[in-house]
Amino acid sequence: MADTAVADGAATTEKVAESAPTVVVDDVHLVYRVHGAGAGKGSATSALSRIVARKKATGITEVHAVKGVSFVAYRGEAIGLIGRNGSGKSTLLRCVAGLLPPTRGKIYTDGQPSLLGVNAAMMNELTGERNIILGCLAMGMSQEEAQTRYTEIAEFSGLEKMSPGILSRPMRTYSSGQGARLRFSIAAAKTHDVLMIDEALATGDREFQLRSEARIRELRAQAGSVFLVSHSMKSIRDTCDRVIWLHDGTILADGPTDEVVAAYEKGR
Ligand SMILES: Nc1ncnc2c1ncn2[C@@H]1O[C@H](COP(=O)(O)OP(=O)(O)OP(=O)(O)O)[C@@H](O)[C@H]1O
Ligand SMILES: [Mg+2]
């Protein structure tokens, strides 16, 4: 493993003894390849300078988004992922979720990680009701179980109280906060081995934020690991006991929430 992480060696060894690892990320790199970037577009002047410089028009641009990240997550941990825009947080979660194969390095997970994001797949033309059922089925529940969980999910979302009849309307008519509420409520209905939340709470109002933070703590108590990406240091402080600070694709710090958040707020 690379030694970029600032981890307390003794504490880590202790944890191995008392708790099982859920995610092992070993020197992971992710390079996006953007095909045809700049090709066929741009001014005549830029085309001319490209021709003069004898550069190919149909180039492939590479973006090295994650650069040698290593860490181990343990059962019962809630880990915050922080860092400025474009630092690689979403990319790293997508790798852990198995949605993006790492360009280099290895990821081992205990069970199937679930990624819940502001962009989680929902069918915008379908009603909230249908999305709840589909979401449950997508998480591996049976039709029966999905029906049973329906009420619980609808209630947790608090949407009907807010706007009666909303669940029978297409999701494209929801405000971004209402959509985020529903996405979170669906994902939180299941206990996950590894639950990853990418800024899903940010668009909820204060009341829903508190409720979802409480639910995250519950999920965490039910043995899984939780990853939370957020720009709200308050959410991170209230929810996580450990924080990983990503900067330009590498880990700048990995440790107790108080320490890492303080360093981040100072150094930003
Ligand atoms: N599909 C993609 N193709 C090419 N480059 C990408 C792609 N997605 C992200 N990137 C680039 O990878 C880097 C990391 O992006 P990422 O979305 O992981 O950042 P982030 O930490 O989640 O940022 P934010 O806080 O804004 O959500 C950025 O430089 C971004 O421009
Ligand atoms: Mg992101």
PDB file of C-alpha atoms and ligand atoms in Angstrom:
ATOM      1  CA  MET A   1       0.000   0.000   0.000  1.00  0.00           C
ATOM      2  CA  ALA A   2       1.165   3.511  -0.638  1.00  0.00           C
ATOM      3  CA  ASP A   3       2.048   5.590   2.355  1.00  0.00           C
ATOM      4  CA  THR A   4       0.102   8.697   1.425  1.00  0.00           C
ATOM      5  CA  ALA A   5      -2.483   8.222   4.162  1.00  0.00           C
ATOM      6  CA  VAL A   6      -1.775   9.837   7.503  1.00  0.00           C
ATOM      7  CA  ALA A   7      -3.039   6.994   9.637  1.00  0.00           C
ATOM      8  CA  ASP A   8      -2.343   6.133  13.210  1.00  0.00           C
ATOM      9  CA  GLY A   9      -0.558   2.801  12.905  1.00  0.00           C
ATOM     10  CA  ALA A  10      -1.356   1.517  16.386  1.00  0.00           C
ATOM     11  CA  ALA A  11      -5.044   2.391  16.176  1.00  0.00           C
ATOM     12  CA  THR A  12      -5.285   0.666  12.809  1.00  0.00           C
ATOM     13  CA  THR A  13      -3.808  -2.555  14.137  1.00  0.00           C
ATOM     14  CA  GLU A  14      -6.203  -2.500  17.081  1.00  0.00           C
ATOM     15  CA  LYS A  15      -9.132  -2.114  14.723  1.00  0.00           C
ATOM     16  CA  VAL A  16      -8.085  -5.064  12.595  1.00  0.00           C
ATOM     17  CA  ALA A  17      -8.371  -7.203  15.692  1.00  0.00           C
ATOM     18  CA  GLU A  18     -11.790  -5.986  16.770  1.00  0.00           C
ATOM     19  CA  SER A  19     -13.510  -5.242  13.489  1.00  0.00           C
ATOM     20  CA  ALA A  20     -13.625  -6.639   9.984  1.00  0.00           C
ATOM     21  CA  PRO A  21     -12.590  -4.569   6.978  1.00  0.00           C
ATOM     22  CA  THR A  22     -15.429  -3.774   4.566  1.00  0.00           C
ATOM     23  CA  VAL A  23     -13.469  -1.942   1.884  1.00  0.00           C
ATOM     24  CA  VAL A  24      -9.796  -2.163   1.002  1.00  0.00           C
ATOM     25  CA  VAL A  25      -8.538   0.346  -1.545  1.00  0.00           C
ATOM     26  CA  ASP A  26      -4.982  -0.366  -2.628  1.00  0.00           C
ATOM     27  CA  ASP A  27      -3.060   2.231  -4.626  1.00  0.00           C
ATOM     28  CA  VAL A  28      -5.976   3.058  -6.898  1.00  0.00           C
ATOM     29  CA  HIS A  29      -5.587   5.285  -9.929  1.00  0.00           C
ATOM     30  CA  LEU A  30      -8.364   6.408 -12.235  1.00  0.00           C
ATOM     31  CA  VAL A  31      -7.649   8.060 -15.535  1.00  0.00           C
ATOM     32  CA  TYR A  32     -10.602   9.343 -17.553  1.00  0.00           C
ATOM     33  CA  ARG A  33     -10.054   9.279 -21.292  1.00  0.00           C
ATOM     34  CA  VAL A  34     -12.016  11.921 -23.107  1.00  0.00           C
ATOM     35  CA  HIS A  35     -12.210  10.976 -26.754  1.00  0.00           C
ATOM     36  CA  GLY A  36     -12.125  13.542 -29.501  1.00  0.00           C
ATOM     37  CA  ALA A  37     -11.771  16.433 -27.106  1.00  0.00           C
ATOM     38  CA  GLY A  38     -11.503  19.623 -29.077  1.00  0.00           C
ATOM     39  CA  ALA A  39     -11.902  17.860 -32.399  1.00  0.00           C
ATOM     40  CA  GLY A  40     -14.148  19.394 -35.005  1.00  0.00           C
ATOM     41  CA  LYS A  41     -14.760  22.459 -32.883  1.00  0.00           C
ATOM     42  CA  GLY A  42     -12.993  25.709 -32.295  1.00  0.00           C
ATOM     43  CA  SER A  43     -12.021  28.614 -34.467  1.00  0.00           C
ATOM     44  CA  ALA A  44     -10.112  28.578 -37.738  1.00  0.00           C
ATOM     45  CA  THR A  45      -7.215  30.237 -35.899  1.00  0.00           C
ATOM     46  CA  SER A  46      -6.980  27.436 -33.355  1.00  0.00           C
ATOM     47  CA  ALA A  47      -7.206  24.866 -36.164  1.00  0.00           C
ATOM     48  CA  LEU A  48      -4.407  26.658 -38.002  1.00  0.00           C
ATOM     49  CA  SER A  49      -2.151  26.802 -34.964  1.00  0.00           C
ATOM     50  CA  ARG A  50      -2.832  23.105 -34.406  1.00  0.00           C
ATOM     51  CA  ILE A  51      -1.862  22.330 -37.998  1.00  0.00           C
ATOM     52  CA  VAL A  52       1.271  24.465 -37.712  1.00  0.00           C
ATOM     53  CA  ALA A  53       2.190  22.645 -34.500  1.00  0.00           C
ATOM     54  CA  ARG A  54       1.410  19.340 -36.276  1.00  0.00           C
ATOM     55  CA  LYS A  55      -0.865  18.194 -33.477  1.00  0.00           C
ATOM     56  CA  LYS A  56      -3.558  15.632 -34.191  1.00  0.00           C
ATOM     57  CA  ALA A  57      -7.086  17.034 -34.317  1.00  0.00           C
ATOM     58  CA  THR A  58      -8.739  14.002 -32.815  1.00  0.00           C
ATOM     59  CA  GLY A  59      -6.719  13.830 -29.635  1.00  0.00           C
ATOM     60  CA  ILE A  60      -7.554  11.897 -26.519  1.00  0.00           C
ATOM     61  CA  THR A  61      -7.372  14.002 -23.410  1.00  0.00           C
ATOM     62  CA  GLU A  62      -6.541  12.197 -20.202  1.00  0.00           C
ATOM     63  CA  VAL A  63      -7.702  13.333 -16.797  1.00  0.00           C
ATOM     64  CA  HIS A  64      -5.882  11.685 -13.921  1.00  0.00           C
ATOM     65  CA  ALA A  65      -8.684  12.048 -11.357  1.00  0.00           C
ATOM     66  CA  VAL A  66      -7.503   9.632  -8.649  1.00  0.00           C
ATOM     67  CA  LYS A  67      -3.770   9.232  -8.078  1.00  0.00           C
ATOM     68  CA  GLY A  68      -2.690   6.340  -5.892  1.00  0.00           C
ATOM     69  CA  VAL A  69      -5.291   6.295  -3.138  1.00  0.00           C
ATOM     70  CA  SER A  70      -5.095   3.658  -0.380  1.00  0.00           C
ATOM     71  CA  PHE A  71      -7.204   3.127   2.734  1.00  0.00           C
ATOM     72  CA  VAL A  72      -9.082   0.460   4.657  1.00  0.00           C
ATOM     73  CA  ALA A  73     -12.645   0.949   5.929  1.00  0.00           C
ATOM     74  CA  TYR A  74     -13.954  -1.096   8.844  1.00  0.00           C
ATOM     75  CA  ARG A  75     -17.379  -2.322   9.843  1.00  0.00           C
ATOM     76  CA  GLY A  76     -19.250   0.288  11.844  1.00  0.00           C
ATOM     77  CA  GLU A  77     -17.267   3.234  10.534  1.00  0.00           C
ATOM     78  CA  ALA A  78     -18.806   6.342   9.014  1.00  0.00           C
ATOM     79  CA  ILE A  79     -16.183   7.978   6.843  1.00  0.00           C
ATOM     80  CA  GLY A  80     -16.500  11.493   5.496  1.00  0.00           C
ATOM     81  CA  LEU A  81     -14.903  12.323   2.149  1.00  0.00           C
ATOM     82  CA  ILE A  82     -14.032  15.981   1.799  1.00  0.00           C
ATOM     83  CA  GLY A  83     -12.054  18.107  -0.623  1.00  0.00           C
ATOM     84  CA  ARG A  84     -12.574  20.950  -3.042  1.00  0.00           C
ATOM     85  CA  ASN A  85     -14.510  20.648  -6.320  1.00  0.00           C
ATOM     86  CA  GLY A  86     -12.831  18.262  -8.721  1.00  0.00           C
ATOM     87  CA  SER A  87     -10.598  16.643  -6.093  1.00  0.00           C
ATOM     88  CA  GLY A  88     -11.797  13.147  -7.036  1.00  0.00           C
ATOM     89  CA  LYS A  89     -14.403  12.331  -4.354  1.00  0.00           C
ATOM     90  CA  SER A  90     -17.208  11.203  -6.675  1.00  0.00           C
ATOM     91  CA  THR A  91     -14.751   9.372  -8.899  1.00  0.00           C
ATOM     92  CA  LEU A  92     -13.348   7.455  -5.940  1.00  0.00           C
ATOM     93  CA  LEU A  93     -16.839   6.452  -4.764  1.00  0.00           C
ATOM     94  CA  ARG A  94     -17.757   5.329  -8.265  1.00  0.00           C
ATOM     95  CA  CYS A  95     -14.656   3.127  -8.269  1.00  0.00           C
ATOM     96  CA  VAL A  96     -15.525   1.604  -4.894  1.00  0.00           C
ATOM     97  CA  ALA A  97     -19.098   1.006  -6.092  1.00  0.00           C
ATOM     98  CA  GLY A  98     -17.714  -0.925  -9.059  1.00  0.00           C
ATOM     99  CA  LEU A  99     -19.110   1.536 -11.603  1.00  0.00           C
ATOM    100  CA  LEU A 100     -15.655   2.560 -12.847  1.00  0.00           C
ATOM    101  CA  PRO A 101     -12.845   0.012 -13.117  1.00  0.00           C
ATOM    102  CA  PRO A 102      -9.635   1.477 -11.643  1.00  0.00           C
ATOM    103  CA  THR A 103      -6.971   2.185 -14.228  1.00  0.00           C
ATOM    104  CA  ARG A 104      -4.432   0.805 -11.757  1.00  0.00           C
ATOM    105  CA  GLY A 105      -4.604  -0.642  -8.263  1.00  0.00           C
ATOM    106  CA  LYS A 106      -7.107  -2.907  -6.539  1.00  0.00           C
ATOM    107  CA  ILE A 107     -10.352  -2.573  -4.607  1.00  0.00           C
ATOM    108  CA  TYR A 108     -11.709  -5.325  -2.387  1.00  0.00           C
ATOM    109  CA  THR A 109     -15.175  -5.031  -0.856  1.00  0.00           C
ATOM    110  CA  ASP A 110     -17.148  -7.100   1.576  1.00  0.00           C
ATOM    111  CA  GLY A 111     -20.589  -7.331  -0.004  1.00  0.00           C
ATOM    112  CA  GLN A 112     -22.011  -5.091  -2.699  1.00  0.00           C
ATOM    113  CA  PRO A 113     -21.496  -1.390  -2.052  1.00  0.00           C
ATOM    114  CA  SER A 114     -24.462   0.839  -2.892  1.00  0.00           C
ATOM    115  CA  LEU A 115     -23.879   4.318  -4.204  1.00  0.00           C
ATOM    116  CA  LEU A 116     -26.546   6.846  -3.489  1.00  0.00           C
ATOM    117  CA  GLY A 117     -25.975  10.104  -5.235  1.00  0.00           C
ATOM    118  CA  VAL A 118     -27.770  13.196  -6.309  1.00  0.00           C
ATOM    119  CA  ASN A 119     -27.615  11.586  -9.737  1.00  0.00           C
ATOM    120  CA  ALA A 120     -28.813   8.156  -8.642  1.00  0.00           C
ATOM    121  CA  ALA A 121     -30.809   6.542 -11.404  1.00  0.00           C
ATOM    122  CA  MET A 122     -34.454   7.417 -11.113  1.00  0.00           C
ATOM    123  CA  MET A 123     -36.995   7.326 -13.895  1.00  0.00           C
ATOM    124  CA  ASN A 124     -38.052  10.909 -14.214  1.00  0.00           C
ATOM    125  CA  GLU A 125     -41.153  10.156 -16.257  1.00  0.00           C
ATOM    126  CA  LEU A 126     -42.429   7.706 -13.653  1.00  0.00           C
ATOM    127  CA  THR A 127     -44.234   8.630 -10.469  1.00  0.00           C
ATOM    128  CA  GLY A 128     -42.615   8.681  -7.050  1.00  0.00           C
ATOM    129  CA  GLU A 129     -44.649   5.581  -6.175  1.00  0.00           C
ATOM    130  CA  ARG A 130     -43.273   3.612  -9.116  1.00  0.00           C
ATOM    131  CA  ASN A 131     -39.752   4.801  -8.363  1.00  0.00           C
ATOM    132  CA  ILE A 132     -40.001   3.571  -4.791  1.00  0.00           C
ATOM    133  CA  ILE A 133     -41.002   0.103  -5.960  1.00  0.00           C
ATOM    134  CA  LEU A 134     -38.408   0.034  -8.746  1.00  0.00           C
ATOM    135  CA  GLY A 135     -35.737   1.305  -6.360  1.00  0.00           C
ATOM    136  CA  CYS A 136     -36.526  -1.499  -3.907  1.00  0.00           C
ATOM    137  CA  LEU A 137     -36.412  -4.109  -6.671  1.00  0.00           C
ATOM    138  CA  ALA A 138     -33.122  -2.657  -7.905  1.00  0.00           C
ATOM    139  CA  MET A 139     -31.685  -3.071  -4.403  1.00  0.00           C
ATOM    140  CA  GLY A 140     -32.554  -6.758  -4.577  1.00  0.00           C
ATOM    141  CA  MET A 141     -35.859  -6.871  -2.671  1.00  0.00           C
ATOM    142  CA  SER A 142     -38.678  -9.166  -3.769  1.00  0.00           C
ATOM    143  CA  GLN A 143     -41.901  -7.661  -5.117  1.00  0.00           C
ATOM    144  CA  GLU A 144     -43.566  -8.543  -1.811  1.00  0.00           C
ATOM    145  CA  GLU A 145     -40.874  -6.961   0.315  1.00  0.00           C
ATOM    146  CA  ALA A 146     -40.952  -3.865  -1.869  1.00  0.00           C
ATOM    147  CA  GLN A 147     -44.703  -3.518  -1.263  1.00  0.00           C
ATOM    148  CA  THR A 148     -44.194  -3.940   2.481  1.00  0.00           C
ATOM    149  CA  ARG A 149     -41.434  -1.346   2.614  1.00  0.00           C
ATOM    150  CA  TYR A 150     -43.388   1.127   0.522  1.00  0.00           C
ATOM    151  CA  THR A 151     -45.259   2.812   3.386  1.00  0.00           C
ATOM    152  CA  GLU A 152     -42.132   3.123   5.496  1.00  0.00           C
ATOM    153  CA  ILE A 153     -40.219   4.775   2.662  1.00  0.00           C
ATOM    154  CA  ALA A 154     -43.045   7.142   1.758  1.00  0.00           C
ATOM    155  CA  GLU A 155     -43.388   8.140   5.393  1.00  0.00           C
ATOM    156  CA  PHE A 156     -39.687   8.669   5.931  1.00  0.00           C
ATOM    157  CA  SER A 157     -39.535  10.954   2.898  1.00  0.00           C
ATOM    158  CA  GLY A 158     -42.213  13.159   4.446  1.00  0.00           C
ATOM    159  CA  LEU A 159     -43.220  14.187   0.919  1.00  0.00           C
ATOM    160  CA  GLU A 160     -46.963  13.539   1.196  1.00  0.00           C
ATOM    161  CA  LYS A 161     -47.158  15.753   4.259  1.00  0.00           C
ATOM    162  CA  MET A 162     -45.355  18.449   2.389  1.00  0.00           C
ATOM    163  CA  SER A 163     -47.368  18.209  -0.779  1.00  0.00           C
ATOM    164  CA  PRO A 164     -50.361  15.824  -0.761  1.00  0.00           C
ATOM    165  CA  GLY A 165     -50.594  13.624  -3.856  1.00  0.00           C
ATOM    166  CA  ILE A 166     -46.984  14.247  -4.855  1.00  0.00           C
ATOM    167  CA  LEU A 167     -46.050  10.554  -4.936  1.00  0.00           C
ATOM    168  CA  SER A 168     -48.512   9.937  -7.756  1.00  0.00           C
ATOM    169  CA  ARG A 169     -46.903  12.656  -9.862  1.00  0.00           C
ATOM    170  CA  PRO A 170     -43.918  12.136 -12.199  1.00  0.00           C
ATOM    171  CA  MET A 171     -40.549  12.723 -10.590  1.00  0.00           C
ATOM    172  CA  ARG A 172     -39.632  15.349 -13.169  1.00  0.00           C
ATOM    173  CA  THR A 173     -42.119  17.642 -11.387  1.00  0.00           C
ATOM    174  CA  TYR A 174     -40.254  17.385  -8.046  1.00  0.00           C
ATOM    175  CA  SER A 175     -37.992  20.103  -6.739  1.00  0.00           C
ATOM    176  CA  SER A 176     -34.355  19.025  -6.405  1.00  0.00           C
ATOM    177  CA  GLY A 177     -34.728  18.742  -2.630  1.00  0.00           C
ATOM    178  CA  GLN A 178     -37.880  16.643  -2.961  1.00  0.00           C
ATOM    179  CA  GLY A 179     -36.107  14.327  -5.415  1.00  0.00           C
ATOM    180  CA  ALA A 180     -33.136  14.015  -3.076  1.00  0.00           C
ATOM    181  CA  ARG A 181     -35.463  13.167  -0.182  1.00  0.00           C
ATOM    182  CA  LEU A 182     -37.012  10.341  -2.137  1.00  0.00           C
ATOM    183  CA  ARG A 183     -33.667   8.967  -3.322  1.00  0.00           C
ATOM    184  CA  PHE A 184     -32.302   8.963   0.200  1.00  0.00           C
ATOM    185  CA  SER A 185     -35.468   7.414   1.659  1.00  0.00           C
ATOM    186  CA  ILE A 186     -35.370   4.546  -0.833  1.00  0.00           C
ATOM    187  CA  ALA A 187     -31.687   3.803  -0.317  1.00  0.00           C
ATOM    188  CA  ALA A 188     -31.966   4.061   3.466  1.00  0.00           C
ATOM    189  CA  ALA A 189     -34.761   1.466   3.596  1.00  0.00           C
ATOM    190  CA  LYS A 190     -32.255  -1.300   3.222  1.00  0.00           C
ATOM    191  CA  THR A 191     -29.330  -2.149   5.436  1.00  0.00           C
ATOM    192  CA  HIS A 192     -26.287  -1.956   3.232  1.00  0.00           C
ATOM    193  CA  ASP A 193     -22.934  -3.632   3.656  1.00  0.00           C
ATOM    194  CA  VAL A 194     -21.378  -0.444   2.377  1.00  0.00           C
ATOM    195  CA  LEU A 195     -23.550   2.612   1.812  1.00  0.00           C
ATOM    196  CA  MET A 196     -22.042   5.536  -0.060  1.00  0.00           C
ATOM    197  CA  ILE A 197     -23.803   8.854  -0.140  1.00  0.00           C
ATOM    198  CA  ASP A 198     -22.632  11.545  -2.516  1.00  0.00           C
ATOM    199  CA  GLU A 199     -23.937  14.890  -1.373  1.00  0.00           C
ATOM    200  CA  ALA A 200     -27.469  13.569  -1.279  1.00  0.00           C
ATOM    201  CA  LEU A 201     -28.195  15.431   1.921  1.00  0.00           C
ATOM    202  CA  ALA A 202     -27.032  18.776   0.686  1.00  0.00           C
ATOM    203  CA  THR A 203     -30.259  19.608  -1.128  1.00  0.00           C
ATOM    204  CA  GLY A 204     -32.601  18.529   1.670  1.00  0.00           C
ATOM    205  CA  ASP A 205     -33.872  21.155   4.099  1.00  0.00           C
ATOM    206  CA  ARG A 206     -32.622  21.308   7.685  1.00  0.00           C
ATOM    207  CA  GLU A 207     -35.351  19.085   9.114  1.00  0.00           C
ATOM    208  CA  PHE A 208     -34.780  16.340   6.539  1.00  0.00           C
ATOM    209  CA  GLN A 209     -31.021  16.673   6.886  1.00  0.00           C
ATOM    210  CA  LEU A 210     -31.256  15.944  10.601  1.00  0.00           C
ATOM    211  CA  ARG A 211     -33.549  12.980   9.993  1.00  0.00           C
ATOM    212  CA  SER A 212     -31.256  11.511   7.361  1.00  0.00           C
ATOM    213  CA  GLU A 213     -28.197  12.024   9.543  1.00  0.00           C
ATOM    214  CA  ALA A 214     -29.940  10.095  12.309  1.00  0.00           C
ATOM    215  CA  ARG A 215     -30.741   7.343   9.809  1.00  0.00           C
ATOM    216  CA  ILE A 216     -27.101   7.225   8.707  1.00  0.00           C
ATOM    217  CA  ARG A 217     -26.062   6.683  12.309  1.00  0.00           C
ATOM    218  CA  GLU A 218     -28.616   3.850  12.553  1.00  0.00           C
ATOM    219  CA  LEU A 219     -27.398   2.212   9.356  1.00  0.00           C
ATOM    220  CA  ARG A 220     -23.894   2.436  10.662  1.00  0.00           C
ATOM    221  CA  ALA A 221     -24.928   0.796  13.925  1.00  0.00           C
ATOM    222  CA  GLN A 222     -26.480  -2.034  11.915  1.00  0.00           C
ATOM    223  CA  ALA A 223     -22.940  -3.053  11.049  1.00  0.00           C
ATOM    224  CA  GLY A 224     -22.299  -1.573   7.603  1.00  0.00           C
ATOM    225  CA  SER A 225     -19.815   1.111   6.687  1.00  0.00           C
ATOM    226  CA  VAL A 226     -21.026   4.468   5.501  1.00  0.00           C
ATOM    227  CA  PHE A 227     -19.186   6.909   3.225  1.00  0.00           C
ATOM    228  CA  LEU A 228     -20.485  10.444   3.068  1.00  0.00           C
ATOM    229  CA  VAL A 229     -19.303  13.007   0.542  1.00  0.00           C
ATOM    230  CA  SER A 230     -20.281  16.497   1.576  1.00  0.00           C
ATOM    231  CA  HIS A 231     -19.192  20.098   1.434  1.00  0.00           C
ATOM    232  CA  SER A 232     -21.081  20.749   4.669  1.00  0.00           C
ATOM    233  CA  MET A 233     -18.580  20.392   7.495  1.00  0.00           C
ATOM    234  CA  LYS A 234     -21.545  20.386   9.885  1.00  0.00           C
ATOM    235  CA  SER A 235     -23.002  17.232   8.269  1.00  0.00           C
ATOM    236  CA  ILE A 236     -19.547  15.654   8.285  1.00  0.00           C
ATOM    237  CA  ARG A 237     -18.976  16.507  11.951  1.00  0.00           C
ATOM    238  CA  ASP A 238     -22.426  15.271  12.987  1.00  0.00           C
ATOM    239  CA  THR A 239     -22.212  12.017  11.057  1.00  0.00           C
ATOM    240  CA  CYS A 240     -18.634  10.815  10.683  1.00  0.00           C
ATOM    241  CA  ASP A 241     -15.971   9.686  13.098  1.00  0.00           C
ATOM    242  CA  ARG A 242     -13.272   9.526  10.464  1.00  0.00           C
ATOM    243  CA  VAL A 243     -12.545  11.803   7.529  1.00  0.00           C
ATOM    244  CA  ILE A 244     -10.484  11.392   4.372  1.00  0.00           C
ATOM    245  CA  TRP A 245      -9.397  14.648   2.742  1.00  0.00           C
ATOM    246  CA  LEU A 246      -8.817  14.324  -0.985  1.00  0.00           C
ATOM    247  CA  HIS A 247      -6.846  16.948  -2.836  1.00  0.00           C
ATOM    248  CA  ASP A 248      -6.066  16.779  -6.522  1.00  0.00           C
ATOM    249  CA  GLY A 249      -6.667  13.030  -6.542  1.00  0.00           C
ATOM    250  CA  THR A 250      -4.499  12.144  -3.559  1.00  0.00           C
ATOM    251  CA  ILE A 251      -5.172  11.731   0.151  1.00  0.00           C
ATOM    252  CA  LEU A 252      -3.939  14.763   2.090  1.00  0.00           C
ATOM    253  CA  ALA A 253      -5.157  13.487   5.449  1.00  0.00           C
ATOM    254  CA  ASP A 254      -7.007  10.494   6.883  1.00  0.00           C
ATOM    255  CA  GLY A 255      -7.908  10.527  10.557  1.00  0.00           C
ATOM    256  CA  PRO A 256     -10.341  11.583  13.287  1.00  0.00           C
ATOM    257  CA  THR A 257     -13.030  14.009  12.061  1.00  0.00           C
ATOM    258  CA  ASP A 258     -12.065  16.889  14.355  1.00  0.00           C
ATOM    259  CA  GLU A 259      -8.438  16.900  13.298  1.00  0.00           C
ATOM    260  CA  VAL A 260      -8.954  16.525   9.564  1.00  0.00           C
ATOM    261  CA  VAL A 261     -11.855  18.995   9.339  1.00  0.00           C
ATOM    262  CA  ALA A 262      -9.884  21.559  11.342  1.00  0.00           C
ATOM    263  CA  ALA A 263      -6.909  21.173   9.008  1.00  0.00           C
ATOM    264  CA  TYR A 264      -9.184  21.415   5.965  1.00  0.00           C
ATOM    265  CA  GLU A 265     -10.894  24.561   7.207  1.00  0.00           C
ATOM    266  CA  LYS A 266      -7.560  26.130   7.955  1.00  0.00           C
ATOM    267  CA  GLY A 267      -5.818  25.124   4.759  1.00  0.00           C
ATOM    268  CA  ARG A 268      -8.555  25.692   2.234  1.00  0.00           C
TER     269      ARG A 268
HETATM  270  N1  LIG B   1     -16.606  11.603 -16.971  1.00  0.00           N
HETATM  271  C1  LIG B   1     -15.501  12.325 -16.844  1.00  0.00           C
HETATM  272  N2  LIG B   1     -14.656  12.474 -17.883  1.00  0.00           N
HETATM  273  C2  LIG B   1     -13.533  13.205 -17.767  1.00  0.00           C
HETATM  274  N3  LIG B   1     -13.140  13.825 -16.650  1.00  0.00           N
HETATM  275  C3  LIG B   1     -13.940  13.711 -15.582  1.00  0.00           C
HETATM  276  C4  LIG B   1     -15.154  12.960 -15.618  1.00  0.00           C
HETATM  277  N4  LIG B   1     -15.740  13.035 -14.392  1.00  0.00           N
HETATM  278  C5  LIG B   1     -14.922  13.789 -13.646  1.00  0.00           C
HETATM  279  N5  LIG B   1     -13.837  14.193 -14.342  1.00  0.00           N
HETATM  280  C6  LIG B   1     -12.692  15.005 -13.831  1.00  0.00           C
HETATM  281  O1  LIG B   1     -12.089  14.269 -12.773  1.00  0.00           O
HETATM  282  C7  LIG B   1     -11.728  15.124 -11.697  1.00  0.00           C
HETATM  283  C8  LIG B   1     -12.406  14.652 -10.422  1.00  0.00           C
HETATM  284  O2  LIG B   1     -13.814  14.821 -10.553  1.00  0.00           O
HETATM  285  P1  LIG B   1     -14.837  14.363  -9.421  1.00  0.00           P
HETATM  286  O3  LIG B   1     -16.201  14.481  -9.995  1.00  0.00           O
HETATM  287  O4  LIG B   1     -14.425  13.050  -8.898  1.00  0.00           O
HETATM  288  O5  LIG B   1     -14.599  15.494  -8.298  1.00  0.00           O
HETATM  289  P2  LIG B   1     -15.360  15.739  -6.926  1.00  0.00           P
HETATM  290  O6  LIG B   1     -14.325  15.738  -5.863  1.00  0.00           O
HETATM  291  O7  LIG B   1     -16.505  14.812  -6.791  1.00  0.00           O
HETATM  292  O8  LIG B   1     -15.868  17.250  -7.127  1.00  0.00           O
HETATM  293  P3  LIG B   1     -17.212  17.974  -6.580  1.00  0.00           P
HETATM  294  O9  LIG B   1     -16.930  18.425  -5.184  1.00  0.00           O
HETATM  295  O10 LIG B   1     -17.319  19.162  -7.498  1.00  0.00           O
HETATM  296  O11 LIG B   1     -18.363  17.035  -6.713  1.00  0.00           O
HETATM  297  C9  LIG B   1     -12.110  16.530 -12.155  1.00  0.00           C
HETATM  298  O12 LIG B   1     -10.944  17.123 -12.675  1.00  0.00           O
HETATM  299  C10 LIG B   1     -13.129  16.307 -13.233  1.00  0.00           C
HETATM  300  O13 LIG B   1     -13.090  17.339 -14.176  1.00  0.00           O
HETATM  301 MG    MG B   2     -18.621  15.088  -6.716  1.00  0.00          MG
END
